[in-house]
Short mmCIF file of C-alpha atoms and ligand atoms in Angstrom, two decimals:
data_model
loop_
_atom_site.label_atom_id
_atom_site.label_comp_id
_atom_site.label_asym_id
_atom_site.label_seq_id
_atom_site.Cartn_x
_atom_site.Cartn_y
_atom_site.Cartn_z
CA MET A 26 80.65 95.78 117.79
CA LYS A 27 79.04 93.12 115.69
CA ILE A 28 78.89 89.74 117.51
CA ASP A 29 77.64 86.61 115.85
CA SER A 30 73.93 85.43 117.04
CA ALA A 31 76.13 81.77 117.08
CA LYS A 32 78.75 82.64 118.85
CA ILE A 33 76.41 83.76 121.44
CA GLU A 34 73.60 80.48 121.65
CA ALA A 35 77.14 78.83 121.65
CA LEU A 36 78.88 80.46 124.78
CA ARG A 37 75.40 80.76 126.86
CA ALA A 38 75.06 76.17 125.82
CA LEU A 39 78.41 75.97 127.50
CA LEU A 40 77.82 77.95 130.15
CA ALA A 41 73.82 76.29 131.25
CA VAL A 42 75.43 72.85 132.53
CA PRO A 43 76.21 73.73 135.64
CA ARG A 44 78.47 73.81 137.98
CA ARG A 45 81.08 74.07 135.98
CA LYS A 46 85.07 74.47 136.44
CA VAL A 47 86.30 76.92 135.12
CA VAL A 48 89.83 78.11 134.32
CA VAL A 49 90.02 82.22 133.14
CA VAL A 50 93.57 82.05 131.79
CA ALA A 51 95.08 85.47 130.19
CA HIS A 52 98.88 86.87 129.28
CA THR A 53 102.64 87.21 130.38
CA ASN A 54 102.06 90.40 132.43
CA PRO A 55 99.43 90.55 133.00
CA ASP A 56 98.35 94.63 132.13
CA GLY A 57 95.17 96.58 133.13
CA ASP A 58 93.15 95.01 130.31
CA ALA A 59 94.26 91.60 131.21
CA VAL A 60 93.92 91.36 134.14
CA GLY A 61 90.39 93.62 134.27
CA ALA A 62 88.59 91.64 132.15
CA SER A 63 89.65 88.22 134.87
CA THR A 64 88.72 89.92 137.39
CA ALA A 65 85.15 91.06 135.75
CA TRP A 66 84.19 88.07 133.91
CA ARG A 67 85.01 85.78 137.38
CA GLU A 68 81.97 87.68 138.36
CA VAL A 69 79.76 87.26 136.38
CA LEU A 70 79.95 83.26 135.64
CA ALA A 71 80.96 83.42 139.18
CA ALA A 72 77.51 84.86 139.39
CA MET A 73 75.93 82.08 137.19
CA GLY A 74 77.27 79.41 139.93
CA HIS A 75 80.13 78.36 138.10
CA GLU A 76 83.43 76.94 139.96
CA VAL A 77 86.18 79.72 138.61
CA THR A 78 90.28 80.39 139.50
CA MET A 79 91.97 83.28 137.73
CA ILE A 80 95.35 81.72 136.46
CA VAL A 81 97.90 84.49 135.31
CA PRO A 82 101.55 83.45 134.15
CA ASN A 83 103.16 86.21 136.99
CA LYS A 84 102.63 89.14 138.93
CA TYR A 85 100.75 91.99 137.50
CA PRO A 86 102.77 95.40 138.11
CA TYR A 87 101.40 97.05 141.48
CA PHE A 88 99.79 100.09 140.53
CA LEU A 89 96.93 97.32 139.66
CA ASP A 90 97.13 95.99 143.20
CA TRP A 91 94.02 98.17 144.39
CA MET A 92 91.95 97.01 141.16
CA PRO A 93 88.66 94.62 142.27
CA ASP A 94 89.47 91.04 143.16
CA ILE A 95 93.38 91.34 141.56
CA ARG A 96 94.51 89.02 145.08
CA GLU A 97 92.88 85.91 144.07
CA LEU A 98 94.45 85.60 141.04
CA VAL A 99 96.51 83.03 140.79
CA ILE A 100 100.08 83.68 140.21
CA PHE A 101 101.49 80.93 138.88
CA ARG A 102 105.22 81.54 138.45
CA THR A 103 105.11 81.16 142.35
CA ALA A 104 102.22 79.15 142.64
CA SER A 105 102.25 77.08 139.75
CA GLU A 106 101.14 73.62 141.74
CA ARG A 107 97.15 75.31 143.22
CA GLY A 108 97.50 76.15 139.61
CA LEU A 109 97.89 72.75 137.90
CA GLU A 110 95.26 71.66 140.20
CA ALA A 111 92.05 74.13 139.02
CA ILE A 112 93.52 73.30 135.37
CA ARG A 113 94.18 69.73 135.56
CA ALA A 114 89.90 69.60 137.33
CA ALA A 115 88.18 71.70 134.46
CA ASP A 116 86.43 71.41 132.20
CA LEU A 117 85.49 75.28 130.58
CA ILE A 118 88.95 77.46 129.96
CA PHE A 119 89.10 80.61 129.11
CA CYS A 120 91.68 82.13 127.35
CA LEU A 121 91.57 86.37 127.82
CA ASP A 122 93.63 89.40 125.97
CA PHE A 123 96.40 87.14 124.32
CA ASN A 124 96.03 85.16 120.58
CA SER A 125 98.45 82.24 121.35
CA LEU A 126 99.19 79.75 124.18
CA SER A 127 102.64 80.47 123.74
CA ARG A 128 102.27 83.85 124.97
CA LEU A 129 102.00 82.18 128.12
CA GLU A 130 105.34 80.68 129.65
CA GLY A 131 105.33 78.03 131.55
CA LEU A 132 101.27 78.13 131.66
CA GLY A 133 100.80 77.47 128.30
CA GLU A 134 101.80 73.85 128.00
CA ALA A 135 101.13 72.80 131.47
CA LEU A 136 96.66 73.99 129.46
CA ALA A 137 98.60 71.89 126.31
CA GLU A 138 97.74 69.07 128.78
CA ASN A 139 94.59 69.73 130.07
CA ARG A 140 93.19 67.78 126.36
CA SER A 141 89.41 67.48 127.65
CA ALA A 142 87.66 71.10 128.04
CA GLN A 143 86.52 72.67 125.84
CA ARG A 144 88.53 76.56 125.34
CA VAL A 145 86.75 79.59 124.64
CA LEU A 146 89.07 82.73 122.89
CA ILE A 147 87.77 86.26 123.62
CA ASP A 148 90.24 88.84 122.43
CA HIS A 149 91.17 91.71 120.00
CA HIS A 150 94.71 90.83 119.13
CA LEU A 151 95.13 90.24 115.86
CA SER A 152 95.94 85.90 113.97
CA PRO A 153 95.12 83.90 116.79
CA ASP A 154 96.25 80.33 117.53
CA GLU A 155 93.53 77.51 116.33
CA GLY A 156 92.09 75.26 117.88
CA PHE A 157 89.89 76.97 119.92
CA ASP A 158 86.44 75.01 120.00
CA LEU A 159 84.11 79.01 120.51
CA GLN A 160 86.32 81.80 119.08
CA PHE A 161 86.06 85.89 120.31
CA SER A 162 88.75 87.39 118.10
CA TYR A 163 87.99 90.74 117.19
CA PRO A 164 91.08 93.13 116.42
CA GLU A 165 88.55 96.08 115.67
CA ALA A 166 88.59 96.55 119.63
CA SER A 167 89.58 99.05 121.75
CA SER A 168 90.82 96.59 124.54
CA THR A 169 90.12 93.12 125.67
CA CYS A 170 87.22 94.53 127.89
CA PHE A 171 85.21 96.30 126.03
CA LEU A 172 84.52 93.10 123.44
CA LEU A 173 83.84 91.40 127.01
CA TYR A 174 81.27 93.67 127.68
CA CYS A 175 80.10 93.37 124.41
CA ILE A 176 79.50 89.58 125.04
CA ILE A 177 78.14 90.16 128.84
CA GLU A 178 75.24 92.53 127.04
CA ARG A 179 74.28 89.93 124.37
CA LEU A 180 74.06 87.20 127.05
CA CYS A 181 72.69 88.46 129.95
CA GLY A 182 72.13 92.10 129.49
CA THR A 183 74.28 95.06 131.46
CA GLU A 184 71.98 94.85 134.63
CA VAL A 185 74.49 91.99 135.78
CA ILE A 186 77.32 94.50 135.90
CA THR A 187 78.02 95.92 139.80
CA ARG A 188 80.01 98.78 140.77
CA ARG A 189 83.46 96.58 141.06
CA MET A 190 82.95 94.57 137.42
CA ALA A 191 82.55 98.88 136.28
CA GLU A 192 85.97 99.25 137.32
CA SER A 193 87.90 95.97 136.09
CA LEU A 194 86.14 96.47 133.11
CA TYR A 195 86.93 100.34 132.91
CA VAL A 196 90.58 100.22 133.94
CA GLY A 197 91.01 97.90 130.68
CA MET A 198 88.64 100.69 128.48
CA MET A 199 91.35 102.70 129.94
CA THR A 200 94.74 101.29 129.63
CA ASP A 201 94.63 99.98 126.59
CA THR A 202 93.13 102.98 124.63
CA GLY A 203 95.75 105.35 126.63
CA ASN A 204 92.89 106.78 128.31
CA PHE A 205 91.03 107.33 125.40
CA ALA A 206 93.72 108.38 122.76
CA PHE A 207 94.27 105.45 120.56
CA SER A 208 92.56 104.41 117.30
CA SER A 209 89.28 102.66 117.47
CA LEU A 210 87.41 104.56 120.01
CA THR A 211 84.21 104.52 118.29
CA PRO A 212 80.50 105.32 119.51
CA ALA A 213 79.61 101.89 120.58
CA LEU A 214 82.44 102.52 123.27
CA TYR A 215 80.96 105.86 125.06
CA ARG A 216 77.99 103.94 124.69
CA ALA A 217 80.25 101.00 126.49
CA LEU A 218 81.27 103.74 129.14
CA ALA A 219 78.11 105.84 129.45
CA VAL A 220 76.83 102.42 131.45
CA LEU A 221 79.75 101.65 133.30
CA VAL A 222 78.98 105.34 134.33
CA GLU A 223 75.60 104.81 135.46
CA LYS A 224 76.44 102.10 138.08
CA GLY A 225 78.43 104.61 140.17
CA LEU A 226 82.21 104.76 138.54
CA ASP A 227 84.25 107.66 139.97
CA VAL A 228 86.69 108.07 136.66
CA PRO A 229 89.31 110.69 139.36
CA ALA A 230 89.43 108.38 141.09
CA ILE A 231 89.91 105.22 138.92
CA HIS A 232 92.33 107.31 136.62
CA ASN A 233 94.70 108.20 139.49
CA ASN A 234 95.22 104.74 140.89
CA VAL A 235 95.97 104.22 138.04
CA TYR A 236 98.34 106.91 136.55
CA ASN A 237 99.66 108.18 140.33
CA GLY A 238 100.75 105.68 142.03
CA TYR A 239 104.21 104.43 140.44
CA THR A 240 107.29 104.89 142.68
CA GLU A 241 109.63 108.24 142.87
CA ASP A 242 112.38 105.39 141.60
CA ARG A 243 110.45 105.35 138.53
CA ALA A 244 109.33 108.47 138.23
CA ARG A 245 113.78 109.27 138.37
CA LEU A 246 114.17 106.39 134.96
CA PHE A 247 112.02 107.73 133.04
CA GLY A 248 113.80 111.36 133.64
CA TYR A 249 117.58 109.41 132.88
CA ALA A 250 115.49 107.24 130.32
CA ILE A 251 114.58 109.94 128.33
CA HIS A 252 117.37 112.33 128.51
CA ARG A 253 120.07 110.66 128.61
CA LYS A 254 118.60 107.13 126.69
CA MET A 255 116.03 108.44 123.82
CA ASN A 256 117.86 108.81 119.95
CA ILE A 257 116.15 109.75 117.13
CA ILE A 258 116.52 108.15 113.15
CA GLN A 259 114.90 108.38 109.88
CA ASN A 260 115.13 112.43 110.30
CA GLY A 261 112.69 113.37 113.43
CA THR A 262 110.69 109.83 112.73
CA VAL A 263 111.90 107.56 114.63
CA ALA A 264 113.09 107.28 117.96
CA TYR A 265 114.40 103.81 120.24
CA MET A 266 115.23 104.28 123.84
CA SER A 267 117.16 101.21 125.57
CA LEU A 268 117.30 100.04 129.67
CA THR A 269 120.19 97.53 130.42
CA GLU A 270 119.22 95.09 133.40
CA ALA A 271 121.97 97.43 135.44
CA GLU A 272 120.80 100.52 134.78
CA MET A 273 116.94 99.36 135.85
CA ARG A 274 118.20 98.41 138.93
CA ARG A 275 119.68 101.33 139.85
CA TYR A 276 116.23 102.96 139.91
CA ARG A 277 115.11 99.90 142.57
CA PHE A 278 113.24 98.78 138.61
CA GLN A 279 109.78 96.54 139.81
CA GLN A 280 107.93 94.70 136.67
CA GLY A 281 105.19 98.05 135.21
CA ASP A 282 107.61 100.82 136.39
CA SER A 283 108.31 101.15 131.54
CA GLU A 284 105.02 101.28 131.41
CA GLY A 285 104.21 103.95 128.68
CA PHE A 286 108.12 105.20 128.54
CA VAL A 287 107.26 103.79 124.67
CA ASN A 288 104.71 105.85 124.19
CA TYR A 289 106.36 108.78 125.00
CA PRO A 290 108.45 109.61 121.92
CA LEU A 291 105.33 109.69 119.81
CA THR A 292 104.52 113.32 121.58
CA VAL A 293 107.86 114.97 119.47
CA ARG A 294 106.07 116.62 115.82
CA LYS A 295 106.49 114.43 112.95
CA MET A 296 107.39 110.77 114.93
CA LYS A 297 105.65 107.88 113.19
CA MET A 298 107.52 104.93 115.46
CA SER A 299 108.60 104.24 118.45
CA ALA A 300 110.84 101.53 119.97
CA MET A 301 111.71 100.46 123.60
CA PHE A 302 114.31 98.14 124.63
CA LEU A 303 114.43 96.23 127.25
CA GLY A 304 117.08 93.46 128.90
CA HIS A 305 115.59 90.75 130.90
CA HIS A 306 117.90 88.01 131.78
CA LYS A 307 117.26 85.89 129.26
CA PHE A 308 116.17 88.03 126.31
CA ILE A 309 115.28 91.29 125.53
CA ARG A 310 112.17 92.49 125.67
CA VAL A 311 110.85 94.79 122.75
CA SER A 312 107.63 97.17 122.49
CA LEU A 313 106.67 99.17 119.16
CA ARG A 314 105.03 102.30 119.27
CA SER A 315 103.22 103.99 116.11
CA ARG A 316 100.86 106.84 114.93
CA GLY A 317 99.01 106.98 112.49
CA ASP A 318 99.68 104.39 109.26
CA VAL A 319 102.82 103.00 109.79
CA ASP A 320 102.14 99.31 111.31
CA VAL A 321 104.60 97.86 113.91
CA ASN A 322 102.60 94.94 114.23
CA LEU A 323 103.76 94.16 110.74
CA PHE A 324 107.61 95.42 111.62
CA ALA A 325 106.98 92.77 114.82
CA ARG A 326 106.39 90.13 113.20
CA LYS A 327 109.83 90.88 110.58
CA TYR A 328 111.74 91.75 112.04
CA PHE A 329 111.58 90.90 115.93
CA ASP A 330 109.21 87.05 115.96
CA GLY A 331 106.35 89.19 118.00
CA GLY A 332 103.18 91.20 116.94
CA GLY A 333 100.29 93.01 118.58
CA HIS A 334 98.37 95.48 116.86
CA LYS A 335 99.11 97.91 114.37
CA ASN A 336 100.30 101.05 116.70
CA ALA A 337 100.99 98.67 119.60
CA ALA A 338 103.61 95.67 118.54
CA GLY A 339 106.05 94.08 120.29
CA GLY A 340 108.46 90.91 120.77
CA LYS A 341 111.75 89.70 121.48
CA SER A 342 115.51 89.36 120.59
CA PHE A 343 117.50 86.45 121.80
CA VAL A 344 120.56 88.75 120.92
CA SER A 345 123.49 91.35 122.86
CA MET A 346 121.84 95.21 123.52
CA ASP A 347 124.05 96.53 120.63
CA GLU A 348 123.80 94.27 118.50
CA THR A 349 120.04 94.39 119.45
CA ILE A 350 119.52 98.31 118.50
CA ALA A 351 122.13 97.68 115.05
CA ARG A 352 119.49 95.36 114.01
CA TYR A 353 116.30 97.84 114.62
CA ILE A 354 118.27 100.56 113.58
CA ARG A 355 119.05 97.89 109.75
CA SER A 356 115.78 96.64 110.02
CA VAL A 357 114.26 100.09 109.64
CA GLU A 358 116.00 101.42 106.83
CA GLU A 359 114.80 98.12 104.96
CA PHE A 360 111.30 99.00 107.05
CA ALA A 361 111.08 102.43 104.90
CA ARG A 362 112.74 101.73 101.19
CA ASP A 363 109.49 99.24 101.15
CA GLY A 364 107.39 102.24 102.17
CA GLY A 365 106.31 100.99 105.99
CA LEU A 366 107.06 104.65 106.93
CA ASP A 367 105.15 106.50 104.30
CA SER A 368 102.21 107.64 105.75
CA PRO A 369 100.87 110.97 104.94
CA PRO A 370 103.37 113.67 107.41
CA LEU A 371 101.88 113.82 110.97
CA LEU A 372 101.64 117.23 112.39
P1 5GP B 421 103.59 95.46 125.23
O1 5GP B 421 104.28 96.69 124.28
O2 5GP B 421 102.43 96.70 126.22
O3 5GP B 421 104.70 94.88 125.82
O4 5GP B 421 102.98 94.77 124.42
C1 5GP B 421 101.96 95.53 123.37
C2 5GP B 421 101.66 95.58 122.40
O5 5GP B 421 102.88 94.23 121.46
C3 5GP B 421 100.59 93.78 123.59
O6 5GP B 421 99.18 93.72 123.31
C4 5GP B 421 101.31 92.46 122.68
O7 5GP B 421 99.59 91.77 121.80
C5 5GP B 421 102.25 91.97 121.92
N1 5GP B 421 102.98 92.08 122.37
C6 5GP B 421 104.66 92.08 123.05
N2 5GP B 421 105.15 91.31 123.72
C7 5GP B 421 104.21 90.31 121.55
C8 5GP B 421 105.46 89.00 122.14
O8 5GP B 421 106.46 88.66 121.78
N3 5GP B 421 104.76 88.57 120.67
C9 5GP B 421 103.71 88.70 120.58
N4 5GP B 421 102.79 88.54 119.06
N5 5GP B 421 102.61 89.82 120.53
C10 5GP B 421 103.31 90.51 121.17
MN1 MN B 422 93.93 93.86 125.58
#
């Protein structure tokens, strides 16, 4: 990936000031990419002698518990005093794997209060907010971890990458590409993976830790969601599923348990687009996935006040589950009329 040299030099200059007080933040409902990028970047910064605090708005899913340094993450929702203290003292703030402070809940407001710190964005989502002092926004990157790898390579060379960092970076690269199955799988990504493997990475062990660490309840919830809650419309090309809070409670739902559910309908022949609606106490979380040319980022922006990437996006709905579903069906009809589903036929 071609990263602007001027930006690398600007980053080098920011980090040349010794012993900076740095805060690294990642998005709400932190996933493998958000956590992996945070822990890997922290290790690079710490090795340079900076003092680093990593903050996330809420807890990461339990199947990431094994990740290196994950316990060092300050969970803002439950440890806000510690987070605020670090934010107030910070002279440099890195924003990883999100494009808008609005995706950080209360942590976004806390960050906005520190007006003197310099802000650097390192992210791969479309349409980032303005107002960063330095912006590494590369939507063509398959993950923030891959983007970060490219930045580290240019900034200090891959020699600084330890085995632990390699594990963190690999988790983000693997999870954001659906285990190397989605788009943006470039030769450069595979070259980066080769370097990580040279660091002693145990690929099957990481795969096992991330994808085979769920609970029995989660497996049964998945069966229930597919068997009882998957609906297919638009001639077999569009699917949706929903889970209410009561249904989730029945299966002792833990954060992260629905990870990947929304992808499953896309395993059906001819399916182009899939949605998942998850009940929340304040709103309904909308997850969207698509195959090929169908652009769910556009769909999420237009109908669900959200966004994301072309093939993976999300948003929110503030009406009831039934109304949300009715709205989705109407929106899909309009989207289809506007040509949104007119992609070349899929197998
Ligand atoms: P997920 O379905 O895994 O929660 O989210 C998929 C992608 O959609 C994420 O990478 C994120 O970029 C985007 N996304 C999810 N929810 C929102 C939202 O509420 N607003 C925006 N702008 N993007 C979202
Ligand atoms: Mn990401």
